[in-house]
PDB file of C-alpha atoms in Angstrom:
ATOM      1  CA  MET Z   1      50.014  46.549 -82.901  1.00  0.00           C
ATOM      2  CA  PRO Z   2      46.458  45.148 -82.823  1.00  0.00           C
ATOM      3  CA  ASN Z   3      43.298  47.139 -82.095  1.00  0.00           C
ATOM      4  CA  ILE Z   4      44.726  50.462 -83.204  1.00  0.00           C
ATOM      5  CA  ARG Z   5      42.515  53.362 -82.152  1.00  0.00           C
ATOM      6  CA  HIS Z   6      42.217  56.487 -84.287  1.00  0.00           C
ATOM      7  CA  ASP Z   7      41.840  59.715 -82.314  1.00  0.00           C
ATOM      8  CA  PRO Z   8      41.877  62.496 -84.920  1.00  0.00           C
ATOM      9  CA  VAL Z   9      42.789  65.261 -82.465  1.00  0.00           C
ATOM     10  CA  ALA Z  10      45.879  64.879 -80.298  1.00  0.00           C
ATOM     11  CA  PRO Z  11      44.800  66.115 -76.871  1.00  0.00           C
ATOM     12  CA  THR Z  12      46.494  68.756 -74.786  1.00  0.00           C
ATOM     13  CA  ARG Z  13      46.137  67.748 -71.145  1.00  0.00           C
ATOM     14  CA  ALA Z  14      47.833  66.613 -67.954  1.00  0.00           C
ATOM     15  CA  GLN Z  15      47.057  63.239 -66.436  1.00  0.00           C
ATOM     16  CA  ARG Z  16      48.359  60.757 -63.894  1.00  0.00           C
ATOM     17  CA  LEU Z  17      49.197  57.152 -64.728  1.00  0.00           C
ATOM     18  CA  ALA Z  18      50.010  54.540 -62.106  1.00  0.00           C
ATOM     19  CA  SER Z  19      53.242  52.617 -62.503  1.00  0.00           C
ATOM     20  CA  GLY Z  20      52.693  49.854 -65.039  1.00  0.00           C
ATOM     21  CA  ALA Z  21      49.635  51.529 -66.562  1.00  0.00           C
ATOM     22  CA  GLY Z  22      49.557  52.529 -70.195  1.00  0.00           C
ATOM     23  CA  ILE Z  23      47.668  53.981 -73.131  1.00  0.00           C
ATOM     24  CA  ASP Z  24      46.977  51.414 -75.843  1.00  0.00           C
ATOM     25  CA  ALA Z  25      48.151  51.737 -79.443  1.00  0.00           C
ATOM     26  CA  HIS Z  26      46.530  54.661 -81.237  1.00  0.00           C
ATOM     27  CA  ARG Z  27      47.258  57.405 -83.747  1.00  0.00           C
ATOM     28  CA  HIS Z  28      46.370  61.057 -84.212  1.00  0.00           C
ATOM     29  CA  ASP Z  29      46.021  63.304 -87.230  1.00  0.00           C
ATOM     30  CA  ASP Z  30      47.978  65.870 -85.189  1.00  0.00           C
ATOM     31  CA  HIS Z  31      51.508  65.995 -83.840  1.00  0.00           C
ATOM     32  CA  GLN Z  32      52.006  65.499 -80.110  1.00  0.00           C
ATOM     33  CA  ILE Z  33      54.633  66.197 -77.475  1.00  0.00           C
ATOM     34  CA  ALA Z  34      54.665  63.820 -74.497  1.00  0.00           C
ATOM     35  CA  TYR Z  35      56.475  64.793 -71.314  1.00  0.00           C
ATOM     36  CA  ALA Z  36      56.723  63.107 -67.908  1.00  0.00           C
ATOM     37  CA  ALA Z  37      57.224  65.610 -65.078  1.00  0.00           C
ATOM     38  CA  SER Z  38      57.708  62.619 -62.783  1.00  0.00           C
ATOM     39  CA  GLY Z  39      58.257  58.942 -63.481  1.00  0.00           C
ATOM     40  CA  VAL Z  40      59.609  57.628 -66.772  1.00  0.00           C
ATOM     41  CA  LEU Z  41      57.612  57.533 -70.011  1.00  0.00           C
ATOM     42  CA  ALA Z  42      58.086  54.865 -72.664  1.00  0.00           C
ATOM     43  CA  ILE Z  43      56.571  55.177 -76.131  1.00  0.00           C
ATOM     44  CA  THR Z  44      56.579  52.211 -78.513  1.00  0.00           C
ATOM     45  CA  THR Z  45      56.007  52.117 -82.262  1.00  0.00           C
ATOM     46  CA  ASP Z  46      56.671  49.502 -84.935  1.00  0.00           C
ATOM     47  CA  ALA Z  47      60.033  51.216 -85.483  1.00  0.00           C
ATOM     48  CA  GLY Z  48      61.218  50.825 -81.893  1.00  0.00           C
ATOM     49  CA  SER Z  49      60.903  52.424 -78.495  1.00  0.00           C
ATOM     50  CA  TRP Z  50      61.768  55.727 -76.878  1.00  0.00           C
ATOM     51  CA  VAL Z  51      62.177  56.242 -73.122  1.00  0.00           C
ATOM     52  CA  ALA Z  52      62.209  59.650 -71.476  1.00  0.00           C
ATOM     53  CA  PRO Z  53      62.926  60.708 -67.887  1.00  0.00           C
ATOM     54  CA  GLY Z  54      62.070  64.177 -66.576  1.00  0.00           C
ATOM     55  CA  THR Z  55      64.847  65.865 -68.558  1.00  0.00           C
ATOM     56  CA  ARG Z  56      63.448  64.657 -71.875  1.00  0.00           C
ATOM     57  CA  ALA Z  57      60.241  64.840 -73.922  1.00  0.00           C
ATOM     58  CA  ILE Z  58      59.152  62.738 -76.897  1.00  0.00           C
ATOM     59  CA  TRP Z  59      57.971  64.203 -80.192  1.00  0.00           C
ATOM     60  CA  VAL Z  60      55.336  61.998 -81.881  1.00  0.00           C
ATOM     61  CA  PRO Z  61      54.577  63.047 -85.490  1.00  0.00           C
ATOM     62  CA  ALA Z  62      51.058  63.014 -86.893  1.00  0.00           C
ATOM     63  CA  GLY Z  63      49.891  59.605 -88.069  1.00  0.00           C
ATOM     64  CA  THR Z  64      52.388  57.634 -85.954  1.00  0.00           C
ATOM     65  CA  VAL Z  65      50.849  54.558 -84.325  1.00  0.00           C
ATOM     66  CA  HIS Z  66      52.152  54.560 -80.757  1.00  0.00           C
ATOM     67  CA  ALA Z  67      51.476  53.260 -77.262  1.00  0.00           C
ATOM     68  CA  HIS Z  68      52.424  54.813 -73.900  1.00  0.00           C
ATOM     69  CA  GLN Z  69      53.751  52.973 -70.856  1.00  0.00           C
ATOM     70  CA  ALA Z  70      54.302  54.384 -67.357  1.00  0.00           C
ATOM     71  CA  HIS Z  71      57.253  53.377 -65.225  1.00  0.00           C
ATOM     72  CA  GLY Z  72      56.949  54.777 -61.736  1.00  0.00           C
ATOM     73  CA  GLU Z  73      54.061  57.110 -60.870  1.00  0.00           C
ATOM     74  CA  LEU Z  74      53.758  59.113 -64.079  1.00  0.00           C
ATOM     75  CA  ASP Z  75      52.793  62.784 -64.208  1.00  0.00           C
ATOM     76  CA  LEU Z  76      52.121  62.912 -67.953  1.00  0.00           C
ATOM     77  CA  HIS Z  77      51.758  66.145 -69.920  1.00  0.00           C
ATOM     78  CA  LEU Z  78      50.584  66.040 -73.539  1.00  0.00           C
ATOM     79  CA  VAL Z  79      50.682  68.918 -76.030  1.00  0.00           C
ATOM     80  CA  GLY Z  80      48.823  68.505 -79.317  1.00  0.00           C
ATOM     81  CA  LEU Z  81      49.790  70.499 -82.405  1.00  0.00           C
ATOM     82  CA  PRO Z  82      48.026  70.611 -85.800  1.00  0.00           C
ATOM     83  CA  ALA Z  83      49.668  68.581 -88.544  1.00  0.00           C
ATOM     84  CA  THR Z  84      50.262  71.833 -90.418  1.00  0.00           C
ATOM     85  CA  GLU Z  85      52.395  73.135 -87.556  1.00  0.00           C
ATOM     86  CA  ASN Z  86      55.710  71.351 -87.162  1.00  0.00           C
ATOM     87  CA  PRO Z  87      58.162  73.625 -85.342  1.00  0.00           C
ATOM     88  CA  LEU Z  88      60.815  70.911 -85.358  1.00  0.00           C
ATOM     89  CA  GLY Z  89      60.482  69.759 -88.951  1.00  0.00           C
ATOM     90  CA  LEU Z  90      60.589  66.134 -87.750  1.00  0.00           C
ATOM     91  CA  ASP Z  91      58.762  63.249 -89.398  1.00  0.00           C
ATOM     92  CA  ARG Z  92      59.707  60.507 -86.910  1.00  0.00           C
ATOM     93  CA  PRO Z  93      59.529  60.146 -83.125  1.00  0.00           C
ATOM     94  CA  THR Z  94      62.398  61.951 -81.452  1.00  0.00           C
ATOM     95  CA  VAL Z  95      63.594  62.501 -77.895  1.00  0.00           C
ATOM     96  CA  LEU Z  96      64.177  66.160 -77.024  1.00  0.00           C
ATOM     97  CA  ALA Z  97      66.121  67.740 -74.177  1.00  0.00           C
ATOM     98  CA  VAL Z  98      63.899  69.589 -71.695  1.00  0.00           C
ATOM     99  CA  GLY Z  99      65.503  72.330 -69.633  1.00  0.00           C
ATOM    100  CA  PRO Z 100      63.923  74.133 -66.674  1.00  0.00           C
ATOM    101  CA  LEU Z 101      62.133  76.785 -68.761  1.00  0.00           C
ATOM    102  CA  LEU Z 102      60.661  74.356 -71.305  1.00  0.00           C
ATOM    103  CA  ARG Z 103      59.543  72.077 -68.472  1.00  0.00           C
ATOM    104  CA  GLU Z 104      57.619  74.881 -66.762  1.00  0.00           C
ATOM    105  CA  LEU Z 105      56.092  76.001 -70.066  1.00  0.00           C
ATOM    106  CA  ILE Z 106      54.805  72.491 -70.837  1.00  0.00           C
ATOM    107  CA  VAL Z 107      53.419  72.008 -67.325  1.00  0.00           C
ATOM    108  CA  ALA Z 108      51.716  75.423 -67.305  1.00  0.00           C
ATOM    109  CA  TYR Z 109      50.291  75.043 -70.814  1.00  0.00           C
ATOM    110  CA  THR Z 110      48.749  71.628 -70.141  1.00  0.00           C
ATOM    111  CA  ARG Z 111      47.102  72.622 -66.855  1.00  0.00           C
ATOM    112  CA  THR Z 112      44.376  74.675 -68.548  1.00  0.00           C
ATOM    113  CA  PRO Z 113      43.695  73.122 -71.972  1.00  0.00           C
ATOM    114  CA  GLU Z 114      40.333  74.896 -72.351  1.00  0.00           C
ATOM    115  CA  ASP Z 115      41.799  78.368 -71.811  1.00  0.00           C
ATOM    116  CA  ASP Z 116      41.829  80.390 -75.044  1.00  0.00           C
ATOM    117  CA  SER Z 117      42.987  83.675 -73.530  1.00  0.00           C
ATOM    118  CA  PRO Z 118      45.605  85.925 -75.163  1.00  0.00           C
ATOM    119  CA  GLU Z 119      47.928  85.148 -72.246  1.00  0.00           C
ATOM    120  CA  ARG Z 120      47.822  81.438 -72.995  1.00  0.00           C
ATOM    121  CA  ALA Z 121      48.395  82.116 -76.701  1.00  0.00           C
ATOM    122  CA  ARG Z 122      51.583  83.978 -75.766  1.00  0.00           C
ATOM    123  CA  LEU Z 123      52.586  81.105 -73.498  1.00  0.00           C
ATOM    124  CA  ARG Z 124      52.131  78.738 -76.442  1.00  0.00           C
ATOM    125  CA  ALA Z 125      54.300  80.928 -78.684  1.00  0.00           C
ATOM    126  CA  VAL Z 126      57.157  80.878 -76.167  1.00  0.00           C
ATOM    127  CA  LEU Z 127      56.754  77.104 -75.753  1.00  0.00           C
ATOM    128  CA  LEU Z 128      57.130  76.618 -79.511  1.00  0.00           C
ATOM    129  CA  ASP Z 129      60.192  78.878 -79.560  1.00  0.00           C
ATOM    130  CA  GLN Z 130      61.784  76.766 -76.832  1.00  0.00           C
ATOM    131  CA  LEU Z 131      60.938  73.575 -78.713  1.00  0.00           C
ATOM    132  CA  ARG Z 132      62.691  74.855 -81.829  1.00  0.00           C
ATOM    133  CA  ALA Z 133      65.827  75.400 -79.757  1.00  0.00           C
ATOM    134  CA  SER Z 134      65.594  72.036 -77.974  1.00  0.00           C
ATOM    135  CA  PRO Z 135      68.478  69.659 -78.795  1.00  0.00           C
ATOM    136  CA  GLN Z 136      67.575  66.222 -80.100  1.00  0.00           C
ATOM    137  CA  GLN Z 137      68.802  63.265 -78.058  1.00  0.00           C
ATOM    138  CA  PRO Z 138      69.885  59.860 -79.485  1.00  0.00           C
ATOM    139  CA  LEU Z 139      67.733  57.780 -77.114  1.00  0.00           C
ATOM    140  CA  HIS Z 140      65.908  55.680 -79.676  1.00  0.00           C
ATOM    141  CA  LEU Z 141      66.067  51.903 -79.342  1.00  0.00           C
ATOM    142  CA  PRO Z 142      65.267  50.738 -82.886  1.00  0.00           C
ATOM    143  CA  ALA Z 143      63.338  47.517 -83.478  1.00  0.00           C
ATOM    144  CA  PRO Z 144      64.935  45.096 -85.968  1.00  0.00           C
ATOM    145  CA  ALA Z 145      63.056  43.992 -89.068  1.00  0.00           C
ATOM    146  CA  THR Z 146      65.412  41.142 -89.942  1.00  0.00           C
ATOM    147  CA  PRO Z 147      64.407  37.781 -88.371  1.00  0.00           C
ATOM    148  CA  LEU Z 148      68.014  36.920 -87.457  1.00  0.00           C
ATOM    149  CA  LEU Z 149      68.459  40.246 -85.720  1.00  0.00           C
ATOM    150  CA  ARG Z 150      65.115  39.961 -83.947  1.00  0.00           C
ATOM    151  CA  ALA Z 151      66.233  36.632 -82.506  1.00  0.00           C
ATOM    152  CA  VAL Z 152      69.414  38.195 -81.119  1.00  0.00           C
ATOM    153  CA  CYS Z 153      67.694  41.329 -79.810  1.00  0.00           C
ATOM    154  CA  ASP Z 154      64.917  39.330 -78.139  1.00  0.00           C
ATOM    155  CA  ARG Z 155      67.514  37.382 -76.173  1.00  0.00           C
ATOM    156  CA  LEU Z 156      69.147  40.575 -74.967  1.00  0.00           C
ATOM    157  CA  ARG Z 157      65.845  42.253 -74.146  1.00  0.00           C
ATOM    158  CA  ALA Z 158      65.019  39.270 -71.941  1.00  0.00           C
ATOM    159  CA  ASP Z 159      68.328  39.711 -70.119  1.00  0.00           C
ATOM    160  CA  PRO Z 160      70.101  43.057 -70.684  1.00  0.00           C
ATOM    161  CA  ALA Z 161      72.925  41.841 -68.423  1.00  0.00           C
ATOM    162  CA  ASP Z 162      73.811  39.102 -70.931  1.00  0.00           C
ATOM    163  CA  GLN Z 163      77.518  39.648 -71.630  1.00  0.00           C
ATOM    164  CA  ARG Z 164      77.828  37.422 -74.700  1.00  0.00           C
ATOM    165  CA  THR Z 165      79.537  38.832 -77.771  1.00  0.00           C
ATOM    166  CA  LEU Z 166      78.086  38.538 -81.272  1.00  0.00           C
ATOM    167  CA  ALA Z 167      80.445  35.628 -81.882  1.00  0.00           C
ATOM    168  CA  GLU Z 168      78.945  33.875 -78.855  1.00  0.00           C
ATOM    169  CA  LEU Z 169      75.350  34.790 -79.730  1.00  0.00           C
ATOM    170  CA  GLY Z 170      75.682  33.816 -83.387  1.00  0.00           C
ATOM    171  CA  PRO Z 171      75.451  30.009 -82.982  1.00  0.00           C
ATOM    172  CA  ALA Z 172      72.188  30.377 -81.056  1.00  0.00           C
ATOM    173  CA  VAL Z 173      70.530  31.988 -84.095  1.00  0.00           C
ATOM    174  CA  GLY Z 174      72.510  30.293 -86.855  1.00  0.00           C
ATOM    175  CA  ALA Z 175      74.547  33.243 -88.101  1.00  0.00           C
ATOM    176  CA  SER Z 176      78.159  34.401 -87.994  1.00  0.00           C
ATOM    177  CA  ASP Z 177      79.251  37.427 -86.027  1.00  0.00           C
ATOM    178  CA  ARG Z 178      80.219  39.154 -89.298  1.00  0.00           C
ATOM    179  CA  THR Z 179      76.706  38.656 -90.680  1.00  0.00           C
ATOM    180  CA  LEU Z 180      75.093  39.929 -87.487  1.00  0.00           C
ATOM    181  CA  SER Z 181      77.447  42.903 -87.284  1.00  0.00           C
ATOM    182  CA  ARG Z 182      76.562  43.872 -90.855  1.00  0.00           C
ATOM    183  CA  LEU Z 183      72.846  43.517 -90.118  1.00  0.00           C
ATOM    184  CA  PHE Z 184      73.061  45.783 -87.067  1.00  0.00           C
ATOM    185  CA  ARG Z 185      74.498  48.542 -89.211  1.00  0.00           C
ATOM    186  CA  ALA Z 186      72.196  47.989 -92.186  1.00  0.00           C
ATOM    187  CA  ASP Z 187      68.937  47.335 -90.293  1.00  0.00           C
ATOM    188  CA  LEU Z 188      69.335  49.465 -87.158  1.00  0.00           C
ATOM    189  CA  GLY Z 189      71.839  52.107 -88.238  1.00  0.00           C
ATOM    190  CA  MET Z 190      74.164  51.437 -85.306  1.00  0.00           C
ATOM    191  CA  THR Z 191      76.754  48.955 -84.125  1.00  0.00           C
ATOM    192  CA  PHE Z 192      75.980  46.069 -81.809  1.00  0.00           C
ATOM    193  CA  PRO Z 193      77.730  47.734 -78.804  1.00  0.00           C
ATOM    194  CA  GLN Z 194      75.789  50.967 -79.436  1.00  0.00           C
ATOM    195  CA  TRP Z 195      72.463  49.125 -79.569  1.00  0.00           C
ATOM    196  CA  ARG Z 196      73.224  47.133 -76.421  1.00  0.00           C
ATOM    197  CA  THR Z 197      74.172  50.311 -74.543  1.00  0.00           C
ATOM    198  CA  GLN Z 198      70.875  51.907 -75.592  1.00  0.00           C
ATOM    199  CA  LEU Z 199      68.989  48.810 -74.448  1.00  0.00           C
ATOM    200  CA  ARG Z 200      70.720  48.874 -71.075  1.00  0.00           C
ATOM    201  CA  LEU Z 201      70.077  52.586 -70.586  1.00  0.00           C
ATOM    202  CA  HIS Z 202      66.390  52.146 -71.422  1.00  0.00           C
ATOM    203  CA  HIS Z 203      66.142  49.248 -69.001  1.00  0.00           C
ATOM    204  CA  ALA Z 204      68.018  51.224 -66.346  1.00  0.00           C
ATOM    205  CA  LEU Z 205      65.561  54.120 -66.558  1.00  0.00           C
ATOM    206  CA  VAL Z 206      62.667  51.724 -66.023  1.00  0.00           C
ATOM    207  CA  LEU Z 207      64.304  50.064 -63.015  1.00  0.00           C
ATOM    208  CA  LEU Z 208      65.242  53.413 -61.448  1.00  0.00           C
ATOM    209  CA  ALA Z 209      61.643  54.613 -61.852  1.00  0.00           C
ATOM    210  CA  GLU Z 210      60.530  51.482 -60.017  1.00  0.00           C
ATOM    211  CA  GLY Z 211      62.734  52.417 -57.074  1.00  0.00           C
ATOM    212  CA  LEU Z 212      65.649  50.000 -57.389  1.00  0.00           C
ATOM    213  CA  PRO Z 213      68.995  51.133 -55.910  1.00  0.00           C
ATOM    214  CA  VAL Z 214      71.660  52.291 -58.332  1.00  0.00           C
ATOM    215  CA  THR Z 215      73.969  49.359 -57.572  1.00  0.00           C
ATOM    216  CA  ALA Z 216      71.206  46.833 -58.241  1.00  0.00           C
ATOM    217  CA  VAL Z 217      70.285  48.598 -61.506  1.00  0.00           C
ATOM    218  CA  ALA Z 218      73.917  48.528 -62.655  1.00  0.00           C
ATOM    219  CA  HIS Z 219      74.106  44.791 -61.952  1.00  0.00           C
ATOM    220  CA  ARG Z 220      70.804  43.943 -63.658  1.00  0.00           C
ATOM    221  CA  CYS Z 221      71.711  45.933 -66.738  1.00  0.00           C
ATOM    222  CA  GLY Z 222      75.133  44.397 -67.236  1.00  0.00           C
ATOM    223  CA  TRP Z 223      77.601  47.051 -66.116  1.00  0.00           C
ATOM    224  CA  SER Z 224      80.729  45.780 -64.409  1.00  0.00           C
ATOM    225  CA  SER Z 225      80.325  48.222 -61.525  1.00  0.00           C
ATOM    226  CA  ALA Z 226      78.056  50.949 -60.221  1.00  0.00           C
ATOM    227  CA  SER Z 227      80.694  53.553 -61.080  1.00  0.00           C
ATOM    228  CA  ALA Z 228      80.829  52.398 -64.719  1.00  0.00           C
ATOM    229  CA  PHE Z 229      77.035  52.648 -64.920  1.00  0.00           C
ATOM    230  CA  ILE Z 230      77.007  56.097 -63.296  1.00  0.00           C
ATOM    231  CA  ASP Z 231      79.608  57.356 -65.763  1.00  0.00           C
ATOM    232  CA  VAL Z 232      77.623  56.233 -68.836  1.00  0.00           C
ATOM    233  CA  PHE Z 233      74.374  57.527 -67.344  1.00  0.00           C
ATOM    234  CA  ARG Z 234      75.880  60.945 -66.549  1.00  0.00           C
ATOM    235  CA  ARG Z 235      77.338  61.310 -70.033  1.00  0.00           C
ATOM    236  CA  THR Z 236      73.973  60.420 -71.589  1.00  0.00           C
ATOM    237  CA  PHE Z 237      71.523  62.303 -69.369  1.00  0.00           C
ATOM    238  CA  GLY Z 238      73.634  65.047 -67.819  1.00  0.00           C
ATOM    239  CA  HIS Z 239      73.119  63.937 -64.223  1.00  0.00           C
ATOM    240  CA  THR Z 240      73.768  60.886 -62.085  1.00  0.00           C
ATOM    241  CA  PRO Z 241      71.113  58.169 -61.688  1.00  0.00           C
ATOM    242  CA  GLY Z 242      70.791  58.917 -57.975  1.00  0.00           C
ATOM    243  CA  SER Z 243      70.101  62.632 -58.467  1.00  0.00           C
ATOM    244  CA  HIS Z 244      67.097  62.944 -60.750  1.00  0.00           C
ATOM    245  CA  PRO Z 245      66.706  66.700 -61.340  1.00  0.00           C
ATOM    246  CA  THR Z 246      63.531  68.292 -60.013  1.00  0.00           C
ATOM    247  CA  TYR Z 247      64.299  71.805 -61.221  1.00  0.00           C
TER     248      TYR Z 247
END
C-alpha cells in the first residue's frame, strides 16, 4: 500500500461516507473498532480483506496498515482504544458479531467523542464488556502470497461467478490442481471451495449494499439459484439477504 499515513491516535467518531468513497491506507498506534450502522464496510490490509454488514464490526489492532472502503451509503462509527487496552486479546484484524445492545453502545459512544463525563465512562465500560463477549466471525478473505495462487485468485476476483474447478484453472497458471490445492491450505489456511465461498459472500455484500436484487446478486456471484445463495447467506450472517436487520 503506497503513501501510508501514520495517525498516532485512532479516533473515536461517527462519520458518513458516500458509496464508493474510502479512507486511504494508514495506521494507528492504537487499536480501533470499525462499525457500519448502515451500508457495508470493507477493510483491506496486506493480509487480505474483511467485509462487515450492520451485524458485524471489524477489530483493527494497533500498528495495522489498513484502508476503508464504503459500499452503499456508509454510517461509519469508529472507536479508538489505547494499545495497552486489548479487551479481545487479538493481534490481527477480526470480524465480530454485533447484537442489538452492542450496536446501540457503539452508536451512542461515538456520537459525543469529546464527552468525558462519568456517565460516558460507564457507557465505555459496558461497551468493553460486550466486546469481550462478542463472538468472532470467520469472514476474512485472505490474500495469497504465492505467485501461482495470486494468479488463480485474481481470476476469480475478476469474476466470482467463474465456475471452473482447480483442475480447469490450473493450466491457465501452469500448475496442477494438486499443487494449487496444497497451496490454498498452506498459504491461506483454507480449502479452495472455502476461499471461493468467502470471496462470493464478500462480493455479495458489496452488490447488496449497492442495491442489486437478490436474484441478480446470486447470479453474479456464482450460485446456481437464489435459494442456494439465500441458504448460504442465512447460515453465515443469521438473516436473509433481503431482510437486513435494523434492530
